[in-house]
CSV table of C-alpha atoms in Angstrom, one decimal:
chain,number,residue,atom,x,y,z
A,25,UNK,CA,-4.2,-28.4,1.6
A,26,UNK,CA,-6.6,-25.9,0.6
A,27,UNK,CA,-6.6,-24.1,-3.0
A,28,UNK,CA,-7.8,-20.7,-4.8
A,29,UNK,CA,-11.1,-20.2,-5.0
A,30,UNK,CA,-11.0,-19.5,-8.2
A,31,UNK,CA,-10.0,-21.8,-9.7
A,32,UNK,CA,-13.4,-23.9,-9.5
A,33,UNK,CA,-14.5,-21.5,-12.1
A,34,UNK,CA,-13.1,-23.2,-15.0
A,35,UNK,CA,-15.1,-21.4,-17.6
A,36,UNK,CA,-13.9,-17.8,-16.5
A,37,UNK,CA,-10.1,-16.4,-18.6
A,38,UNK,CA,-7.2,-16.3,-16.4
A,39,UNK,CA,-5.8,-14.2,-14.5
A,40,UNK,CA,-2.0,-13.0,-16.6
A,41,UNK,CA,-0.1,-16.1,-16.0
A,42,UNK,CA,2.9,-14.1,-15.3
A,43,UNK,CA,0.7,-12.1,-12.1
A,44,UNK,CA,-0.8,-15.3,-11.1
A,45,UNK,CA,2.5,-16.9,-10.1
A,46,UNK,CA,3.3,-14.0,-8.0
A,47,UNK,CA,0.5,-14.2,-5.7
A,48,UNK,CA,1.1,-15.5,-2.6
A,49,UNK,CA,-3.3,-16.1,-1.4
A,50,UNK,CA,-3.9,-16.8,2.1
A,51,UNK,CA,-5.9,-20.2,2.6
A,52,UNK,CA,-8.6,-18.8,1.4
A,53,UNK,CA,-7.4,-18.0,-2.4
A,54,UNK,CA,-6.8,-14.4,-1.1
A,55,UNK,CA,-4.5,-11.7,-0.7
A,56,UNK,CA,-4.9,-8.0,0.5
A,57,UNK,CA,-6.8,-4.6,-1.4
A,58,UNK,CA,-5.5,-2.0,0.1
A,59,UNK,CA,-7.2,0.6,-2.0
A,60,UNK,CA,-5.6,4.6,-1.4
A,61,UNK,CA,-7.3,7.9,-3.2
A,62,UNK,CA,-4.2,9.0,-6.3
A,63,UNK,CA,-4.3,12.2,-5.7
A,64,UNK,CA,-5.0,13.1,-2.0
A,65,UNK,CA,-3.5,10.0,-0.4
A,66,UNK,CA,-5.7,9.2,1.5
A,67,UNK,CA,-6.3,5.9,2.7
A,68,UNK,CA,-9.8,4.6,1.7
A,69,UNK,CA,-10.6,0.6,2.6
A,70,UNK,CA,-9.5,-2.7,2.5
A,71,UNK,CA,-10.5,-5.7,1.1
A,72,UNK,CA,-10.0,-8.9,-0.3
A,73,UNK,CA,-8.5,-10.2,-4.1
A,74,UNK,CA,-8.6,-14.2,-5.3
A,75,UNK,CA,-7.6,-14.1,-8.8
A,76,UNK,CA,-10.8,-13.5,-10.5
A,77,UNK,CA,-11.4,-10.1,-8.3
A,78,UNK,CA,-7.8,-9.3,-9.5
A,79,UNK,CA,-8.0,-10.3,-13.0
A,80,UNK,CA,-11.0,-7.8,-13.3
A,81,UNK,CA,-9.9,-5.1,-11.7
A,82,UNK,CA,-6.7,-4.8,-13.8
A,83,UNK,CA,-8.8,-5.7,-16.8
A,84,UNK,CA,-12.5,-3.4,-16.1
A,85,UNK,CA,-10.8,-0.1,-15.1
A,86,UNK,CA,-13.2,-0.6,-12.2
A,87,UNK,CA,-12.0,-2.3,-8.4
A,88,UNK,CA,-14.0,-5.4,-8.2
A,89,UNK,CA,-13.5,-7.3,-4.0
A,90,UNK,CA,-14.2,-10.8,-3.5
A,91,UNK,CA,-16.5,-10.8,0.2
A,92,UNK,CA,-15.6,-13.2,1.9
A,93,UNK,CA,-18.7,-12.6,3.8
A,94,UNK,CA,-21.0,-12.7,1.4
A,95,UNK,CA,-18.2,-15.3,-0.8
A,96,UNK,CA,-19.1,-13.3,-4.3
A,97,UNK,CA,-17.7,-10.7,-5.9
A,98,UNK,CA,-18.5,-7.7,-5.5
A,99,UNK,CA,-17.7,-3.9,-7.8
A,100,UNK,CA,-16.9,-1.2,-5.8
A,101,UNK,CA,-19.9,1.1,-6.3
A,102,UNK,CA,-22.4,-1.0,-7.9
A,103,UNK,CA,-25.1,-0.8,-5.6
A,104,UNK,CA,-24.1,2.6,-4.1
A,105,UNK,CA,-22.3,4.6,-7.3
A,106,UNK,CA,-19.5,5.5,-5.0
A,107,UNK,CA,-17.4,3.6,-7.4
A,108,UNK,CA,-13.5,3.3,-7.7
A,109,UNK,CA,-11.4,4.1,-11.1
A,110,UNK,CA,-8.1,2.7,-10.9
A,111,UNK,CA,-5.3,4.5,-11.5
A,112,UNK,CA,-3.0,2.0,-11.0
A,113,UNK,CA,-2.4,-1.7,-9.0
A,114,UNK,CA,0.9,-2.6,-8.1
A,115,UNK,CA,2.0,-5.9,-6.0
A,116,UNK,CA,3.4,-5.9,-2.7
A,117,UNK,CA,7.1,-7.8,-1.8
A,118,UNK,CA,6.0,-11.6,-1.1
A,119,UNK,CA,2.9,-11.3,-3.7
A,120,UNK,CA,0.1,-11.4,-0.4
A,121,UNK,CA,-1.1,-7.6,-1.3
A,122,UNK,CA,-2.1,-5.4,-4.0
A,123,UNK,CA,-2.5,-1.7,-2.9
A,124,UNK,CA,-5.3,-0.2,-6.2
A,125,UNK,CA,-4.6,4.1,-6.0
A,126,UNK,CA,-7.6,4.8,-7.5
A,127,UNK,CA,-9.9,7.8,-8.0
A,128,UNK,CA,-13.2,7.4,-5.4
A,129,UNK,CA,-16.5,8.9,-6.0
A,130,UNK,CA,-17.7,10.2,-3.1
A,131,UNK,CA,-17.6,8.6,0.3
A,132,UNK,CA,-15.4,5.3,0.0
A,133,UNK,CA,-17.1,3.9,3.5
A,134,UNK,CA,-20.4,2.3,3.4
A,135,UNK,CA,-21.3,4.3,6.6
A,136,UNK,CA,-21.4,7.4,4.4
A,137,UNK,CA,-17.4,8.3,6.1
A,138,UNK,CA,-15.4,9.3,3.2
A,139,UNK,CA,-12.9,6.4,4.4
A,140,UNK,CA,-13.4,3.4,6.3
A,141,UNK,CA,-11.3,5.0,8.9
A,142,UNK,CA,-12.3,8.4,10.0
A,143,UNK,CA,-14.0,7.3,12.6
A,144,UNK,CA,-12.6,5.5,15.4
A,145,UNK,CA,-8.8,6.7,16.3
A,146,UNK,CA,-7.2,4.4,19.0
A,147,UNK,CA,-6.2,5.8,21.7
A,148,UNK,CA,-2.3,5.4,21.1
A,149,UNK,CA,1.5,6.6,22.6
A,150,UNK,CA,3.2,8.8,20.4
A,151,UNK,CA,6.9,8.6,20.2
A,152,UNK,CA,8.7,11.1,18.1
A,153,UNK,CA,10.5,9.7,15.6
A,154,UNK,CA,12.7,11.8,15.0
A,155,UNK,CA,13.5,12.9,19.0
A,156,UNK,CA,13.8,9.7,19.8
A,157,UNK,CA,16.1,8.6,16.7
A,158,UNK,CA,18.6,11.6,17.6
A,159,UNK,CA,18.7,10.3,21.4
A,160,UNK,CA,19.7,6.6,20.7
A,161,UNK,CA,22.5,8.5,18.5
A,162,UNK,CA,23.8,10.6,21.1
A,163,UNK,CA,23.3,14.4,21.5
A,164,UNK,CA,24.5,15.6,18.1
A,165,UNK,CA,24.8,19.4,17.9
B,7,UNK,CA,-13.7,-23.3,16.5
B,8,UNK,CA,-10.4,-20.8,16.8
B,9,UNK,CA,-10.0,-18.5,18.7
B,10,UNK,CA,-7.5,-15.3,19.2
B,11,UNK,CA,-3.7,-16.6,19.7
B,12,UNK,CA,-3.1,-13.5,21.7
B,13,UNK,CA,-5.0,-15.6,24.7
B,14,UNK,CA,-2.7,-18.3,25.9
B,15,UNK,CA,-0.1,-15.9,26.4
B,16,UNK,CA,-2.0,-15.3,29.8
B,17,UNK,CA,0.0,-13.9,31.5
B,18,UNK,CA,0.1,-10.7,29.9
B,19,UNK,CA,-1.5,-7.4,30.1
B,20,UNK,CA,-4.4,-7.5,28.1
B,21,UNK,CA,-5.7,-5.4,25.6
B,22,UNK,CA,-7.9,-2.2,26.6
B,23,UNK,CA,-11.0,-4.6,26.6
B,24,UNK,CA,-13.0,-1.6,25.2
B,25,UNK,CA,-10.8,-2.2,21.8
B,26,UNK,CA,-10.5,-5.9,22.4
B,27,UNK,CA,-14.7,-6.2,21.8
B,28,UNK,CA,-14.5,-3.8,18.5
B,29,UNK,CA,-11.9,-6.4,17.1
B,30,UNK,CA,-13.4,-8.7,13.7
B,31,UNK,CA,-9.7,-11.2,13.6
B,32,UNK,CA,-10.3,-13.8,11.3
B,33,UNK,CA,-10.3,-17.3,12.1
B,34,UNK,CA,-5.8,-16.7,13.0
B,35,UNK,CA,-7.1,-14.6,15.2
B,36,UNK,CA,-4.9,-11.8,13.1
B,37,UNK,CA,-6.4,-7.9,12.0
B,38,UNK,CA,-5.1,-6.1,9.0
B,39,UNK,CA,-2.3,-4.2,10.0
B,40,UNK,CA,-1.5,-0.8,7.1
B,41,UNK,CA,1.0,0.8,7.8
B,42,UNK,CA,1.1,4.5,6.2
B,43,UNK,CA,3.8,7.3,6.5
B,44,UNK,CA,2.1,10.1,8.5
B,45,UNK,CA,3.5,13.1,6.2
B,46,UNK,CA,3.9,12.1,2.3
B,47,UNK,CA,0.7,9.8,3.3
B,48,UNK,CA,3.0,6.6,1.3
B,49,UNK,CA,1.3,3.3,1.9
B,50,UNK,CA,4.8,2.2,3.1
B,51,UNK,CA,3.7,-2.4,4.0
B,52,UNK,CA,0.8,-4.6,4.5
B,53,UNK,CA,1.1,-6.6,8.1
B,54,UNK,CA,-0.8,-8.4,10.7
B,55,UNK,CA,-2.1,-7.6,14.0
B,56,UNK,CA,-3.6,-9.8,17.1
B,57,UNK,CA,-4.4,-8.2,19.9
B,58,UNK,CA,-1.4,-8.6,21.9
B,59,UNK,CA,0.5,-7.1,18.7
B,60,UNK,CA,-1.9,-4.1,18.7
B,61,UNK,CA,-1.6,-3.5,22.5
B,62,UNK,CA,2.3,-3.2,22.3
B,63,UNK,CA,1.9,-0.6,19.0
B,64,UNK,CA,-0.6,1.8,21.3
B,65,UNK,CA,1.4,1.7,24.0
B,66,UNK,CA,4.6,1.5,23.1
B,67,UNK,CA,5.4,4.2,20.2
B,68,UNK,CA,7.0,1.3,17.6
B,69,UNK,CA,4.5,-0.3,15.5
B,70,UNK,CA,4.5,-4.7,16.6
B,71,UNK,CA,3.4,-7.2,13.7
B,72,UNK,CA,2.4,-10.6,14.0
B,73,UNK,CA,4.7,-13.1,11.6
B,74,UNK,CA,2.3,-15.8,10.0
B,75,UNK,CA,5.2,-17.2,9.1
B,76,UNK,CA,7.0,-17.3,11.6
B,77,UNK,CA,3.8,-16.8,14.4
B,78,UNK,CA,6.0,-14.8,16.5
B,79,UNK,CA,6.1,-10.9,17.1
B,80,UNK,CA,7.9,-8.6,15.1
B,81,UNK,CA,9.0,-5.0,16.2
B,82,UNK,CA,9.3,-3.6,12.9
B,83,UNK,CA,13.0,-1.7,12.6
B,84,UNK,CA,14.5,-4.5,15.4
B,85,UNK,CA,17.1,-6.1,13.6
B,86,UNK,CA,17.1,-4.2,10.4
B,87,UNK,CA,16.9,-0.7,12.8
B,88,UNK,CA,14.0,0.4,10.1
B,89,UNK,CA,11.7,1.8,12.6
B,90,UNK,CA,8.0,2.3,12.9
B,91,UNK,CA,7.1,5.0,15.2
B,92,UNK,CA,3.5,5.5,15.9
B,93,UNK,CA,1.2,9.0,15.0
B,94,UNK,CA,-2.1,7.7,15.0
B,95,UNK,CA,-3.9,4.8,14.8
B,96,UNK,CA,-7.3,4.7,13.2
B,97,UNK,CA,-9.7,1.1,13.7
B,98,UNK,CA,-11.8,1.0,10.5
B,99,UNK,CA,-15.8,0.5,9.6
B,100,UNK,CA,-15.9,-3.0,10.5
B,101,UNK,CA,-13.1,-3.8,13.1
B,102,UNK,CA,-10.6,-5.7,10.7
B,103,UNK,CA,-8.0,-3.5,9.8
B,104,UNK,CA,-5.8,-0.6,11.5
B,105,UNK,CA,-4.6,2.6,9.7
B,106,UNK,CA,-1.1,2.7,11.9
B,107,UNK,CA,-0.3,6.9,11.1
B,108,UNK,CA,3.9,6.0,11.8
B,109,UNK,CA,7.3,8.1,11.1
B,110,UNK,CA,9.3,5.6,9.3
B,111,UNK,CA,13.1,5.4,10.0
B,112,UNK,CA,14.8,4.7,6.2
B,113,UNK,CA,13.3,2.1,3.8
B,114,UNK,CA,10.1,0.3,4.9
B,115,UNK,CA,10.8,-2.6,2.9
B,116,UNK,CA,13.4,-5.5,3.8
B,117,UNK,CA,14.3,-4.9,-0.3
B,118,UNK,CA,15.5,-2.0,0.4
B,119,UNK,CA,12.6,0.2,-1.6
B,120,UNK,CA,10.9,2.7,0.8
B,121,UNK,CA,7.7,0.6,0.4
B,122,UNK,CA,6.7,-2.7,-0.1
B,123,UNK,CA,5.0,-1.7,-3.0
B,124,UNK,CA,7.6,0.3,-5.4
B,125,UNK,CA,8.9,-2.6,-7.3
B,126,UNK,CA,5.8,-4.4,-9.0
B,127,UNK,CA,3.6,-2.2,-10.8
B,128,UNK,CA,1.2,-4.7,-12.3
B,129,UNK,CA,-0.8,-3.8,-15.8
B,130,UNK,CA,-4.1,-2.5,-15.5
B,131,UNK,CA,-6.8,-0.8,-17.8
B,132,UNK,CA,-7.1,3.0,-16.8
B,133,UNK,CA,-10.5,4.5,-16.9
B,134,UNK,CA,-10.9,7.8,-15.9
B,135,UNK,CA,-13.9,8.7,-13.7
B,136,UNK,CA,-14.9,11.9,-14.1
B,137,UNK,CA,-14.7,11.4,-17.7
B,138,UNK,CA,-17.0,8.1,-17.2
B,139,UNK,CA,-19.3,9.2,-14.5
B,140,UNK,CA,-20.0,12.2,-16.9
B,141,UNK,CA,-20.8,10.0,-19.9
B,142,UNK,CA,-23.3,7.7,-17.9
B,143,UNK,CA,-24.7,11.5,-16.6
B,144,UNK,CA,-25.5,12.0,-20.4
B,145,UNK,CA,-23.4,14.5,-22.2
B,146,UNK,CA,-23.3,17.7,-20.2
B,147,UNK,CA,-22.0,20.7,-21.0
């Protein structure tokens, strides 16, 4: 059974056990991190964190991700200057995702877009929840 | 090398190849799906989709996830009535996540909370991006 990668780095200070105990990591020891601009509500990007990336995010004021492709820690904006300043971090109900509200400096996406979701809208059938729900509930005045 | 699970169900109509070709699936054939209330910007929950779940989401007007724990498709609200009506779907820059803007009926979380991130705020050091950036740039009036 694969364990979390972060445990291999034994010299690092540990993530608060009260937090670590609530995480539900995937087979690679990672949880999902959703970054959201704190005031506008824009969903900026999705990244990954192991225990150590979450520890750094909680203690440094800056968002640190774990890069799955490069297998390294990655302080957002360290190279680009497009830093993410932590405003709040919330764990979800089953412990496998965090919502990190941030103050984003400049574009969040490496393409230069404000968010990583700006460029590729997929064609989708749209239903109106309100009207559909009303129709299912019967014709009400 | 594991392939996407959806390919096993050969009788299903296929996801538009123009979309499928842009997905970067994980080892289990999944991408991350972030559901956001379209008007308030609330991040409601994080789920998972394979090609077939994304196809259903794009074509039915309702959000379908793939449950990693139960290994089945899951139409949000089918049991609870807390349905998600699709308003838009956007793929991110590297093809491994979608942002699904929805009209959420009732609470999104199975716990009864409005979002899955309402209950568990983690203690975090907060820095002000504005003031920190200004300090790094030097003392400017």
